[in-house]
Amino acid sequence: EAQVTQNPRYLITVTGKKLTVTCSQNMNHEYMSWYRQDPGLGLRQIYYSMNVEVTDKGDVPEGYKVSRKEKRNFPLILESPSPNQTSLYFCASGRWASGGSNQPQHFGDGTRLSIL
Amino acid sequence: RKEVEQDPGPFNVPEGATVAFNCTYSNSASQSFFWYRQDCRKEPKLLMSVYSSGNEDGRFTAQLNRASQYISLLIRDSKLSDSATYLCVVNGGSSASKIIFGSGTRLSIRP
């Protein structure tokens, strides 16, 4: 079954304690991306990757890191989480067509992070 | 000005009604356009891509107007199950590989 898998689904942690949210896709997609969703603000892109070892900042990258060492995995790292990073996070993947157009994305189920 | 703007709604319409959503985007170089639906606190799911010539999928019709930089979604004969938030998605912004979501339009269908 084609899917994007995020873990954990829920996490409550404390300020400053490093955490990693994993994301894995089994569709051989080139493009992977992380979003956060907050009430009234919609989905905002944090980081994206167009292929292995190619990552770039989205609209809200501050306080986050990513890596793309393998095509299927795109972890999101919060080195020193703060309460303003409490949010619902989605990972997504999709094809990246030559010429600069995105194909539709498939989303993971989401990770609800609470930073106390 | 936001890069992608949608009317937040909510739209509250009776079952069987036709409802239309519009979305405007600011980057004339954008090439990819989509409508997604999102049920409460669930992941967004692709509803349909939007092509230059317009496209239809059952009760749903999407159109793109590049000159005016807006896309639209029309839902005919609405069903209770159409209640959701509809998200307009555009690529571009300062980089063609970035993806910008509108903040969504909430639709509620009443019996």
PDB file of N, CA, C and O in Angstrom, chain A residues 7 31 42 47:
ATOM      1  N   ASN A   7       6.150   9.173  12.539  1.00  0.00           N
ATOM      2  CA  ASN A   7       6.192   8.739  13.940  1.00  0.00           C
ATOM      3  C   ASN A   7       6.974   9.738  14.776  1.00  0.00           C
ATOM      4  O   ASN A   7       7.984  10.276  14.301  1.00  0.00           O
ATOM      5  N   TYR A  31      10.204  14.305  -4.148  1.00  0.00           N
ATOM      6  CA  TYR A  31       9.894  15.489  -3.343  1.00  0.00           C
ATOM      7  C   TYR A  31       9.304  15.075  -2.004  1.00  0.00           C
ATOM      8  O   TYR A  31       8.350  14.290  -1.941  1.00  0.00           O
ATOM      9  N   GLY A  42      -3.444  28.017   8.717  1.00  0.00           N
ATOM     10  CA  GLY A  42      -3.368  27.015   7.665  1.00  0.00           C
ATOM     11  C   GLY A  42      -2.083  26.211   7.735  1.00  0.00           C
ATOM     12  O   GLY A  42      -1.365  26.212   8.743  1.00  0.00           O
ATOM     13  N   TYR A  47      10.273  22.881   5.661  1.00  0.00           N
ATOM     14  CA  TYR A  47      11.398  22.531   4.805  1.00  0.00           C
ATOM     15  C   TYR A  47      10.885  21.597   3.718  1.00  0.00           C
ATOM     16  O   TYR A  47       9.881  20.923   3.906  1.00  0.00           O
TER      17      TYR A  47
END
